[in-house]
mmCIF file of C-alpha atoms and ligand atoms in Angstrom:
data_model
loop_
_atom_site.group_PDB
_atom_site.id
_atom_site.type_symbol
_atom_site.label_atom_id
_atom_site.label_comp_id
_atom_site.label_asym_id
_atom_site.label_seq_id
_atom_site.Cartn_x
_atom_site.Cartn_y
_atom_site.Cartn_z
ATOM 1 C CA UNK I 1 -147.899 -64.973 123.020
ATOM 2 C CA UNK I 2 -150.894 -64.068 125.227
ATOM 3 C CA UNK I 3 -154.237 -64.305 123.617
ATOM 4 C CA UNK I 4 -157.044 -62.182 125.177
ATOM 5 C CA UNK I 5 -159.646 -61.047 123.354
ATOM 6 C CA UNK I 6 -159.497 -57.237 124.272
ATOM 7 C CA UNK I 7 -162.475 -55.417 122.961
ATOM 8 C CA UNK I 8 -160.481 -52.285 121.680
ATOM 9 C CA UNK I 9 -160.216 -49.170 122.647
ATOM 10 C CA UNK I 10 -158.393 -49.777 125.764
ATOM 11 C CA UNK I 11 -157.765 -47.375 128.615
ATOM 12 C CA UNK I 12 -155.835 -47.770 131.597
ATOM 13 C CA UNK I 13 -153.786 -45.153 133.591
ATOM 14 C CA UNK I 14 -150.608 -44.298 132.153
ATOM 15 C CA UNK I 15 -148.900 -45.865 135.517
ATOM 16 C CA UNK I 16 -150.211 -49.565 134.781
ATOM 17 C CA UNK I 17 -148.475 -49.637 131.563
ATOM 18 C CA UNK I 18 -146.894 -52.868 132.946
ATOM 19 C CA UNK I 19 -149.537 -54.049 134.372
ATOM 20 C CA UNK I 20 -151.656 -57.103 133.114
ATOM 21 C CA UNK I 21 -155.052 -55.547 131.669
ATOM 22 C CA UNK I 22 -158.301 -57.793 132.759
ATOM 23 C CA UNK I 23 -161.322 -56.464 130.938
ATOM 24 C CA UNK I 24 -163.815 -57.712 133.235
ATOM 25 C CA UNK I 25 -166.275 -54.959 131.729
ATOM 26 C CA UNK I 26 -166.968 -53.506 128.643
ATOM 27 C CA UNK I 27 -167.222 -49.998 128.335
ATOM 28 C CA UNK I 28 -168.548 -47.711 131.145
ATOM 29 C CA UNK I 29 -172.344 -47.855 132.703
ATOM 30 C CA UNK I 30 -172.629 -44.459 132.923
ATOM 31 C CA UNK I 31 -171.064 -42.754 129.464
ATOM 32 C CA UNK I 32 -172.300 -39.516 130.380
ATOM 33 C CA UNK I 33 -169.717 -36.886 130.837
ATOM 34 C CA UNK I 34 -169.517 -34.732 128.367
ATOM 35 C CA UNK I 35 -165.766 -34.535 128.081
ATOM 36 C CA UNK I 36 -165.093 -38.211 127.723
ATOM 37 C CA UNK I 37 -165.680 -40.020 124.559
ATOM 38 C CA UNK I 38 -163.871 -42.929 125.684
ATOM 39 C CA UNK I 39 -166.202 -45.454 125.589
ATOM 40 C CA UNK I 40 -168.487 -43.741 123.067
ATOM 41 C CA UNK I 41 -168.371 -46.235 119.796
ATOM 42 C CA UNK I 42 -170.899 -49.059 119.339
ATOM 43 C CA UNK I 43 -168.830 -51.794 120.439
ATOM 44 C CA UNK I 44 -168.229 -50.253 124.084
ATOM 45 C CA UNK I 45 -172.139 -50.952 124.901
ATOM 46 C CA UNK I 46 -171.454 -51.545 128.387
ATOM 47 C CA UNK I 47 -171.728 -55.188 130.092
ATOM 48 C CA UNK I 48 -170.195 -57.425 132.592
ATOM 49 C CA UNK I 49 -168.109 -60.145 131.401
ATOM 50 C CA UNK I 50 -168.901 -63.614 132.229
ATOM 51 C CA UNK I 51 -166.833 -65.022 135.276
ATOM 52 C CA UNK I 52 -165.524 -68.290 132.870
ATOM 53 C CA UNK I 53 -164.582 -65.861 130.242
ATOM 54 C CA UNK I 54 -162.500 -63.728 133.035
ATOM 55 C CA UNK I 55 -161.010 -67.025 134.194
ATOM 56 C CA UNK I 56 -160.268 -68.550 130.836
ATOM 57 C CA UNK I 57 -158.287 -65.465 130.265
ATOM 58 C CA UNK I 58 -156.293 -65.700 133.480
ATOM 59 C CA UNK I 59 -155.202 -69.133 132.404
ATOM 60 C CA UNK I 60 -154.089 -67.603 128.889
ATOM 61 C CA UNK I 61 -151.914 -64.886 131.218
ATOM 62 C CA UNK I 62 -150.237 -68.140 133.001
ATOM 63 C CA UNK I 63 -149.807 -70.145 129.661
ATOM 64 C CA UNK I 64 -148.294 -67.241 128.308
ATOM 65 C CA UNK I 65 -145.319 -67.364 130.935
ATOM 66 C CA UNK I 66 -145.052 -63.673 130.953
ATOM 67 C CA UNK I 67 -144.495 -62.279 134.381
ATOM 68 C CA UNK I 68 -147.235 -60.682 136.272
ATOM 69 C CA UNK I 69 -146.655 -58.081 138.879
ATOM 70 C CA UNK I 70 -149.537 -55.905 138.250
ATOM 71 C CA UNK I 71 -153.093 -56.012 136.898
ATOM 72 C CA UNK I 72 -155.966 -53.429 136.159
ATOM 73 C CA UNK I 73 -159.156 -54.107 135.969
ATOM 74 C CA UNK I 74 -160.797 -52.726 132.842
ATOM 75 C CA UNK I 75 -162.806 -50.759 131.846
ATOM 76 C CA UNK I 76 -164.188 -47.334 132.854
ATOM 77 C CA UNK I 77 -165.894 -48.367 135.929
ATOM 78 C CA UNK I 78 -164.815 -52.141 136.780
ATOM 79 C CA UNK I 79 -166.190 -51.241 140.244
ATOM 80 C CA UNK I 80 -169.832 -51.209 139.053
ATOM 81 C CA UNK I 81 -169.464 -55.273 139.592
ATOM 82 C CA UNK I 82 -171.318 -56.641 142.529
ATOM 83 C CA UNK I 83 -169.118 -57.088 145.739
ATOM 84 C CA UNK I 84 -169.858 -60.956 145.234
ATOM 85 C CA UNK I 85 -168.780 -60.849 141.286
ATOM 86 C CA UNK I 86 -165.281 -58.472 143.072
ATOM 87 C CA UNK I 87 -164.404 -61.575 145.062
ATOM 88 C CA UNK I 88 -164.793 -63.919 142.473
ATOM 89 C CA UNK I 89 -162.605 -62.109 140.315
ATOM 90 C CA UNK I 90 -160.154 -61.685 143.469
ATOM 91 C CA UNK I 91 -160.045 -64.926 144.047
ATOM 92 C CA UNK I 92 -159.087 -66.220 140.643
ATOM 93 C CA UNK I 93 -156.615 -63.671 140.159
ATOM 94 C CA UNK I 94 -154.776 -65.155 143.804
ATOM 95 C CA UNK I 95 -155.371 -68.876 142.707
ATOM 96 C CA UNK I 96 -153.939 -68.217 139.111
ATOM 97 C CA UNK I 97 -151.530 -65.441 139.519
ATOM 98 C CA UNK I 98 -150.508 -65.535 143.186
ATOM 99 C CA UNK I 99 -147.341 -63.696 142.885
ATOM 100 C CA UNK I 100 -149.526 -60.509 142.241
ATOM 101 C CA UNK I 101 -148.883 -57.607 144.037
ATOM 102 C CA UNK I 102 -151.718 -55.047 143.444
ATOM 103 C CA UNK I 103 -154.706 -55.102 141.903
ATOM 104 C CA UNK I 104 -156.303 -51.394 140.642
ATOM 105 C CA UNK I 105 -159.155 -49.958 138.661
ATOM 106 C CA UNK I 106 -161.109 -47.418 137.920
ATOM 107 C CA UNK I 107 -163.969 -46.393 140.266
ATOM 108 C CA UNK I 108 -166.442 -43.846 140.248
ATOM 109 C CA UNK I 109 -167.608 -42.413 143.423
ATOM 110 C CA UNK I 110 -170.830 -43.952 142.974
ATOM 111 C CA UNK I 111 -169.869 -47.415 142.484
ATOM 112 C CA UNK I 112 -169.106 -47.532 146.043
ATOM 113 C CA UNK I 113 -172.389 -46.837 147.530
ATOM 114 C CA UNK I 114 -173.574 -50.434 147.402
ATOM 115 C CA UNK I 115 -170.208 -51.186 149.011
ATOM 116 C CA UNK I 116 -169.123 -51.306 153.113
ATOM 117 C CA UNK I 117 -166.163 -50.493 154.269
ATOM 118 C CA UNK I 118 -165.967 -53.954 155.428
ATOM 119 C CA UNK I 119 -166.685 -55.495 151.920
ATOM 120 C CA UNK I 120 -163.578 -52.958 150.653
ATOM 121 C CA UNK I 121 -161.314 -54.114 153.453
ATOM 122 C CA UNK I 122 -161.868 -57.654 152.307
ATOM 123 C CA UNK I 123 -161.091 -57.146 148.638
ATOM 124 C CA UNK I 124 -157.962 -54.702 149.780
ATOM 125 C CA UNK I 125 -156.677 -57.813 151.671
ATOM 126 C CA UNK I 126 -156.897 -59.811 148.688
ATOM 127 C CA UNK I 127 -154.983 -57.085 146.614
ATOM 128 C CA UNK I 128 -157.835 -54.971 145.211
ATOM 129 C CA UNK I 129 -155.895 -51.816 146.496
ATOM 130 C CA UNK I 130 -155.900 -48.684 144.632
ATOM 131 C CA UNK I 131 -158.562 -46.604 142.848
ATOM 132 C CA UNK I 132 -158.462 -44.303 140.068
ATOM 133 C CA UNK I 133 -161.143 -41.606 141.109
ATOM 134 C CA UNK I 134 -161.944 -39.401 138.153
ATOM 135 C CA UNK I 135 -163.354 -36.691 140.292
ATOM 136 C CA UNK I 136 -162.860 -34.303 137.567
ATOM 137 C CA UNK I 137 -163.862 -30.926 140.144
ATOM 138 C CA UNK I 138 -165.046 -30.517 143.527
ATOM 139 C CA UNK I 139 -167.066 -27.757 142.317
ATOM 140 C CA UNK I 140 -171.040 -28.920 142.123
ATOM 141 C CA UNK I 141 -171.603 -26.279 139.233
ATOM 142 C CA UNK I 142 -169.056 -27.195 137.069
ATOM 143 C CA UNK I 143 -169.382 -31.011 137.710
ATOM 144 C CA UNK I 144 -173.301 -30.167 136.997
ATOM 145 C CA UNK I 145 -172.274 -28.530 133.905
ATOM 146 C CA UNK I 146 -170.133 -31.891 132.673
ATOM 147 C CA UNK I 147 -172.932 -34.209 133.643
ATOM 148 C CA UNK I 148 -170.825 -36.238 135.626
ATOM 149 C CA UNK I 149 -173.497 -37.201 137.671
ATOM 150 C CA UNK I 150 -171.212 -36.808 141.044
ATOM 151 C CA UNK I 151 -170.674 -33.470 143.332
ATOM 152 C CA UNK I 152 -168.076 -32.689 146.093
ATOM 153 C CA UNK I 153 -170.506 -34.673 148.945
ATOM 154 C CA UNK I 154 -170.584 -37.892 146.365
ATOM 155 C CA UNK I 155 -166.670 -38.255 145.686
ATOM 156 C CA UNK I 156 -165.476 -37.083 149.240
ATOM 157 C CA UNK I 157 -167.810 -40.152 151.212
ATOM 158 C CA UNK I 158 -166.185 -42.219 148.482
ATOM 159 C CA UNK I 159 -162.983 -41.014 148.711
ATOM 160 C CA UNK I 160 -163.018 -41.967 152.756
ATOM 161 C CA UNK I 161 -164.473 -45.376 152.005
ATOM 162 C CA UNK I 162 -161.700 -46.572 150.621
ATOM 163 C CA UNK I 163 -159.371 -45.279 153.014
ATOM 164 C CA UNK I 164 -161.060 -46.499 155.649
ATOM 165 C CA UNK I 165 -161.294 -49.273 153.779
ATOM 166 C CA UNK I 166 -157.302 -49.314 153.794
ATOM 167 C CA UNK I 167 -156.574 -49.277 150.334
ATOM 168 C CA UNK I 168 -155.416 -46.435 148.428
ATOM 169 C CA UNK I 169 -156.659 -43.845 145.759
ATOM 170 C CA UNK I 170 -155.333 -41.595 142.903
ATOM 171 C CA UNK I 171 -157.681 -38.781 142.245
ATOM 172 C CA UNK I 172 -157.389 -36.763 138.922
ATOM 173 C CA UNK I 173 -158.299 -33.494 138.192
ATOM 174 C CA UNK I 174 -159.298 -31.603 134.892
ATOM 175 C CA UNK I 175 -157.382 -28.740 134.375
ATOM 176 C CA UNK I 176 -159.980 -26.233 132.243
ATOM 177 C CA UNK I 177 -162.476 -27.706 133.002
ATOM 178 C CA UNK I 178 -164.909 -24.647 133.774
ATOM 179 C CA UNK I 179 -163.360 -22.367 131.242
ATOM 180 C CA UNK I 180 -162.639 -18.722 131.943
ATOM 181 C CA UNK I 181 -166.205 -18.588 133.411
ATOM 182 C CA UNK I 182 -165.913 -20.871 136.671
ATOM 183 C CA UNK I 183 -161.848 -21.740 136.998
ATOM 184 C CA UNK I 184 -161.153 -20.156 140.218
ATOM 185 C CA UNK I 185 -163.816 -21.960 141.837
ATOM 186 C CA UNK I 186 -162.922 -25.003 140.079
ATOM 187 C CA UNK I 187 -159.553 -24.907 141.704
ATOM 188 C CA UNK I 188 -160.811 -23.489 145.285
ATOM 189 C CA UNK I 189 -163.075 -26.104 145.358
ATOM 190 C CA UNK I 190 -161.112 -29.208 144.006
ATOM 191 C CA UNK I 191 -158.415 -28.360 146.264
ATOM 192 C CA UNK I 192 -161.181 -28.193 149.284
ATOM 193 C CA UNK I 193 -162.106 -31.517 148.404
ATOM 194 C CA UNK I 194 -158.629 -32.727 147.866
ATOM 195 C CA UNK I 195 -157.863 -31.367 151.449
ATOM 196 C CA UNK I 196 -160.715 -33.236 152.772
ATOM 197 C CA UNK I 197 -160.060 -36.383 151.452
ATOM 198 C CA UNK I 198 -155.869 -36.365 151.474
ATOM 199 C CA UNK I 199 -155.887 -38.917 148.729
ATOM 200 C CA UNK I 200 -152.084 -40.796 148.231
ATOM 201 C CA UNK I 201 -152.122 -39.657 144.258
ATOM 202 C CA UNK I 202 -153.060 -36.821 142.950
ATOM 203 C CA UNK I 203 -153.051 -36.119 139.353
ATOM 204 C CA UNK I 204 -154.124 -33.796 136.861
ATOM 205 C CA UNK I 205 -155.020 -33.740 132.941
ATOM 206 C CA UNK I 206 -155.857 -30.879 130.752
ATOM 207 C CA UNK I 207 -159.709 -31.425 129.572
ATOM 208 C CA UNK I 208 -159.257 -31.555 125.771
ATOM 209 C CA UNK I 209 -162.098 -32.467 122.747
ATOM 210 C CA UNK I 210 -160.619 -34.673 120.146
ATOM 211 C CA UNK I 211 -163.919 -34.924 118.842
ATOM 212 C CA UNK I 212 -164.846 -31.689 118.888
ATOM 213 C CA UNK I 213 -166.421 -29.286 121.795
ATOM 214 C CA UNK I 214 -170.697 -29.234 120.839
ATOM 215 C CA UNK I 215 -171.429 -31.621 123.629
ATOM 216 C CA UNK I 216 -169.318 -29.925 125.943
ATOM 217 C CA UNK I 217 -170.801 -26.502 125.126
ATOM 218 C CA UNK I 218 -174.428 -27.907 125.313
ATOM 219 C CA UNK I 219 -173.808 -28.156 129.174
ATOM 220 C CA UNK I 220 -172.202 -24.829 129.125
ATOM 221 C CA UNK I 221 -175.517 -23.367 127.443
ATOM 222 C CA UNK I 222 -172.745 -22.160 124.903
ATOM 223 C CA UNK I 223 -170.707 -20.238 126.879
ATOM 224 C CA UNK I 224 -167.648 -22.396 127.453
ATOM 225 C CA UNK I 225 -164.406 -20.387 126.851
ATOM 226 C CA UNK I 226 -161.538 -22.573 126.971
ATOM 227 C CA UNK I 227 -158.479 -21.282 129.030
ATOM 228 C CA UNK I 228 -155.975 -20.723 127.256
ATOM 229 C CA UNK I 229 -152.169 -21.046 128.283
ATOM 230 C CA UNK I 230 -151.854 -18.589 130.635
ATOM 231 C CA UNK I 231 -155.092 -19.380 131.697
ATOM 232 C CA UNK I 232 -154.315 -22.827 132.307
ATOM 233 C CA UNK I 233 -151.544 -21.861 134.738
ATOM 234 C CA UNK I 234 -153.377 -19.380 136.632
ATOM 235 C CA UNK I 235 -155.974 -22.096 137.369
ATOM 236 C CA UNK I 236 -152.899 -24.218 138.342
ATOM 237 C CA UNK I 237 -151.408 -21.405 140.749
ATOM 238 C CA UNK I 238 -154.908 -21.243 142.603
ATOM 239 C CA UNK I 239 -155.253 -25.063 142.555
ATOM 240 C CA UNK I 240 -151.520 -25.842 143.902
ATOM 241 C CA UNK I 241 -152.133 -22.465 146.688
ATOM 242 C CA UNK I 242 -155.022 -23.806 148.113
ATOM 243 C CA UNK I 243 -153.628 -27.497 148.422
ATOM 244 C CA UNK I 244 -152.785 -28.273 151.996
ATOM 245 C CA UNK I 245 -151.928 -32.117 151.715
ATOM 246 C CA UNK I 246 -149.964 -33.961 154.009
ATOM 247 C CA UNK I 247 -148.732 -36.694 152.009
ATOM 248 C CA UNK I 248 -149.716 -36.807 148.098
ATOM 249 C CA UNK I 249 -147.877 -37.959 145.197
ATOM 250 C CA UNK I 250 -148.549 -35.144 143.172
ATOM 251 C CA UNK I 251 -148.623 -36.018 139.159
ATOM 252 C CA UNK I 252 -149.062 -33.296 136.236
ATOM 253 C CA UNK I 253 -146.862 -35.006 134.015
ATOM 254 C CA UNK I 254 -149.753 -36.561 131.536
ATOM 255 C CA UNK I 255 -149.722 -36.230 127.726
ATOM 256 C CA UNK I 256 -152.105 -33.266 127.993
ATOM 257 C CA UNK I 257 -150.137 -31.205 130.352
ATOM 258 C CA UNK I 258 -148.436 -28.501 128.937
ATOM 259 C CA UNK I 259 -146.033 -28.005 132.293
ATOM 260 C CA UNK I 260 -145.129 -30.809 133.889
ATOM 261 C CA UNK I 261 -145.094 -30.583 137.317
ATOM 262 C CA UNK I 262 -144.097 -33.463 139.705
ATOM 263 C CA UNK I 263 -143.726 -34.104 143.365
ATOM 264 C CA UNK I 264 -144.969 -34.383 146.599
ATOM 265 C CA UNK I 265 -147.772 -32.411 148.604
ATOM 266 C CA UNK I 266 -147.344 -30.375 150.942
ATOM 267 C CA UNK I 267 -143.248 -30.543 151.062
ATOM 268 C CA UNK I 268 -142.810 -29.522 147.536
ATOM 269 C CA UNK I 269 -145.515 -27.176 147.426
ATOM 270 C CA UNK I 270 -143.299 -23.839 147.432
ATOM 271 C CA UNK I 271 -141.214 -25.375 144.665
ATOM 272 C CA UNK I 272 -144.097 -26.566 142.400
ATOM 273 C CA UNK I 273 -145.669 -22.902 143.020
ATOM 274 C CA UNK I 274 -142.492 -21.440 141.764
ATOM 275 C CA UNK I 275 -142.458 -23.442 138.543
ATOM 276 C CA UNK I 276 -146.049 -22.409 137.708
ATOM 277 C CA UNK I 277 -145.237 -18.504 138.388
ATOM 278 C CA UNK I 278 -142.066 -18.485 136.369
ATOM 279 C CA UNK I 279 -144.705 -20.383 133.254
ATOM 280 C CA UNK I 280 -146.500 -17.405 134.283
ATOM 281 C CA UNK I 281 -144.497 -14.332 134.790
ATOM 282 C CA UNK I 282 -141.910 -15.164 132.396
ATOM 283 C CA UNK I 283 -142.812 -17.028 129.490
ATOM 284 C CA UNK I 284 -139.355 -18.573 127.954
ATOM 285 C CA UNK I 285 -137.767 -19.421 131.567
ATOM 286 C CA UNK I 286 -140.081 -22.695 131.769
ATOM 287 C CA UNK I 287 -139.446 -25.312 128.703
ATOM 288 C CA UNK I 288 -143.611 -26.680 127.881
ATOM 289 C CA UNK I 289 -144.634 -29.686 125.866
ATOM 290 C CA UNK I 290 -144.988 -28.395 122.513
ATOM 291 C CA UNK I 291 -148.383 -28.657 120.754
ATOM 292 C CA UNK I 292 -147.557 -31.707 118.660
ATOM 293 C CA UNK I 293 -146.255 -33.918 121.470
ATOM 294 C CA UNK I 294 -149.473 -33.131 123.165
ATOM 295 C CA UNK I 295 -152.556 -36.310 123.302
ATOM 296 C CA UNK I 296 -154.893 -37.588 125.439
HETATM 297 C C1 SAM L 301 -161.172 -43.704 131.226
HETATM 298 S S1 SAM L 301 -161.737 -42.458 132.319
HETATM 299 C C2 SAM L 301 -162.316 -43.538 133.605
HETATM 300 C C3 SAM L 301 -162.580 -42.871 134.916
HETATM 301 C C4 SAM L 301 -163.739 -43.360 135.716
HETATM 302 N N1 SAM L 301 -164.817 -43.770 134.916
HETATM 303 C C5 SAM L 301 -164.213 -42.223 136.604
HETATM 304 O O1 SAM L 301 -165.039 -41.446 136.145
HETATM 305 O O2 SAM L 301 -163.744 -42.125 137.726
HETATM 306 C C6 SAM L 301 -160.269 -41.819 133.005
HETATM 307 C C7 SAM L 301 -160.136 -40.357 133.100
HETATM 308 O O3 SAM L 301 -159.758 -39.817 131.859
HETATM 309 C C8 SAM L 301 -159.941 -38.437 131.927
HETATM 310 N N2 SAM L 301 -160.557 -37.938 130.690
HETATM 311 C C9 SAM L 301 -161.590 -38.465 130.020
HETATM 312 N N3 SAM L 301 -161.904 -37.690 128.957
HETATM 313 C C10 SAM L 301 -161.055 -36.647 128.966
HETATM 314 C C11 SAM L 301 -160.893 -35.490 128.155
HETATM 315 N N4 SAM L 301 -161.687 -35.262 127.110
HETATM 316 N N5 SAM L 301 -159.908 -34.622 128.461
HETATM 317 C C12 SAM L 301 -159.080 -34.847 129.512
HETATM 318 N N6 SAM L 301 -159.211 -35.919 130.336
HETATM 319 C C13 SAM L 301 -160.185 -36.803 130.076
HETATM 320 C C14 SAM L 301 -160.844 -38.151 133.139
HETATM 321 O O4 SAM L 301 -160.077 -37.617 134.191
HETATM 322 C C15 SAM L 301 -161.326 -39.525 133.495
HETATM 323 O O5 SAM L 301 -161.637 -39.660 134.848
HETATM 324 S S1 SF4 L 302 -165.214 -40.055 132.742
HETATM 325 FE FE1 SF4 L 302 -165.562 -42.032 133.639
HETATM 326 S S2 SF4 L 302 -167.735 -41.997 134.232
HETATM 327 FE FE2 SF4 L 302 -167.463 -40.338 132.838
HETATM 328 S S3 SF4 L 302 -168.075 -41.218 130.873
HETATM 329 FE FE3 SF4 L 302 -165.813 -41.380 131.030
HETATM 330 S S4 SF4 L 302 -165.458 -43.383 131.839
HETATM 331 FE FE4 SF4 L 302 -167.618 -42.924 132.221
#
């Protein structure tokens, strides 16, 4: 039995559900956007945890004999550590765990700005190699709106960092995310940043409010109108039309999705845009999730 100390809640993407979780943060340092409440309850106060704690706990990982493949740095924005504390981290992980094969977190765009190229390139070579970038929207306005405290200039320098960088990143998208108001441009502009940046994952979530939508509509000045179904597909349609990737694993498969949708970008395009018209045209033809199997 492996005994780590997790402060709960716990979020991780749902493809590192195998994967060894190292909380080497608390919470996130920014706990701004107005859609995420993730990190919101008292004992998320965001910190850095101590280097002898993160070690003592890779030691319980190897004591516990349980194999490790994968790990994910926790929590919301493990990338706001100093390059110097990244290594130290790296390095443990390779002289505890050395059969590891990848090493992922989250990252915000701006958590890379007191990074080089050269500094990512060093922690990809020691396994640090894929990024979950919440960009959310590449629309300015509606990112404005959310408070995420990024725009399309912010996430697309990131976004090339860390391929230049040669590691990888899996971008997701909110589907709803402007409401009625600002969803085509939403979509227009996420997939023009998306183009720009050709990231090797691309996923996206419907934005939903499990604790209700007054903070959300605060940035809105009250007029947020959620999309409804149909309106949720449209914004798909537009998003999936204007995509021209060359290589993406493309992921709308999450809890919150009411159509899945899976494959890759740009060869599957034509069939994923024939899914979301046929959701569209003729409701019936397309099975959904059903409300209740629905969750963040
Ligand atoms: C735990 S957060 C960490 C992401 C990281 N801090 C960042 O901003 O890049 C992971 C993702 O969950 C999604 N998320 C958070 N709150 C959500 C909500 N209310 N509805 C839908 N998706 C949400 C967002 O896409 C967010 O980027
Ligand atoms: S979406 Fe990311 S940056 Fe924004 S509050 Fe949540 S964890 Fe923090």
């Amino acid at each position: 039995m492996m005994r780590i100390a997790y402060v709960e809640p716990v979020f991780r993407p749902p493809s590192e559900a195998y994967s060894l979780i190292l909380q080497v943060t608390n919470g996130c340092s920014w706990n701004q956007c107005t859609f995420c409440e993730m990190y919101t309850q008292p004992q998320k106060k965001f910190r850095f945890k101590p280097q002898e704690q993160i070690e003592a706990e890779l030691v319980a990982a190897v004591a516990s004999g349980m194999p490790v493949r994968r790990i994910f740095l926790a929590d919301g924005d493990a990338m706001s550590l100093s390059f110097r504390r990244l290594k130290l981290i790296m390095q443990s992980i390779n002289r505890h765990l050395p059969g590891v094969q990848r090493v992922s977190s989250y990252c915000l765009p701006r958590n890379l700005k007191n990074k080089t190229v050269d500094e990512l390139a060093e922690l990809n070579g020691m396994g640090l190699s894929l990024f979950y970038v919440g960009c959310e929207s590449g629309d300015d306005l509606v990112l404005q709106r959310v408070n995420k405290g990024e725009s399309f200039a912010t996430s697309l320098a990131a976004l090339r960092k860390i391929k230049a960088a040669g590691a990888k990143s899996s971008v997701m998208i909110l589907n709803g995310m402007g409401g009625t108001k600002y969803s085509k441009q939403h979509a227009v502009n996420s997939a023009r940043l998306m183009n720009a940046a050709q990231p090797e994952y691309l996923s996206t979530l419907v934005v939903s409010f499990p604790a209700g939508e007054e903070r959300y509509q605060r940035g809105f000045g009250g007029e947020f109108e959620a999309l409804d179904q149909p309106g949720l597909f449209q914004e798909m349609r537009w998003l999936l039309e204007n995509l021209e990737l060359d290589n993406t694993i493309f992921r709308s498969d999450h809890a919150s999705n009411y159509l899945v949708l899976k494959g890759v970008l740009g060869k599957d395009k034509a069939r994923l845009l024939q899914t979301v018209r046929a959701a569209l045209e003729r409701p019936g033809s397309v099975r959904l999730r059903q409300e209740w199997m629905r969750g963040l």
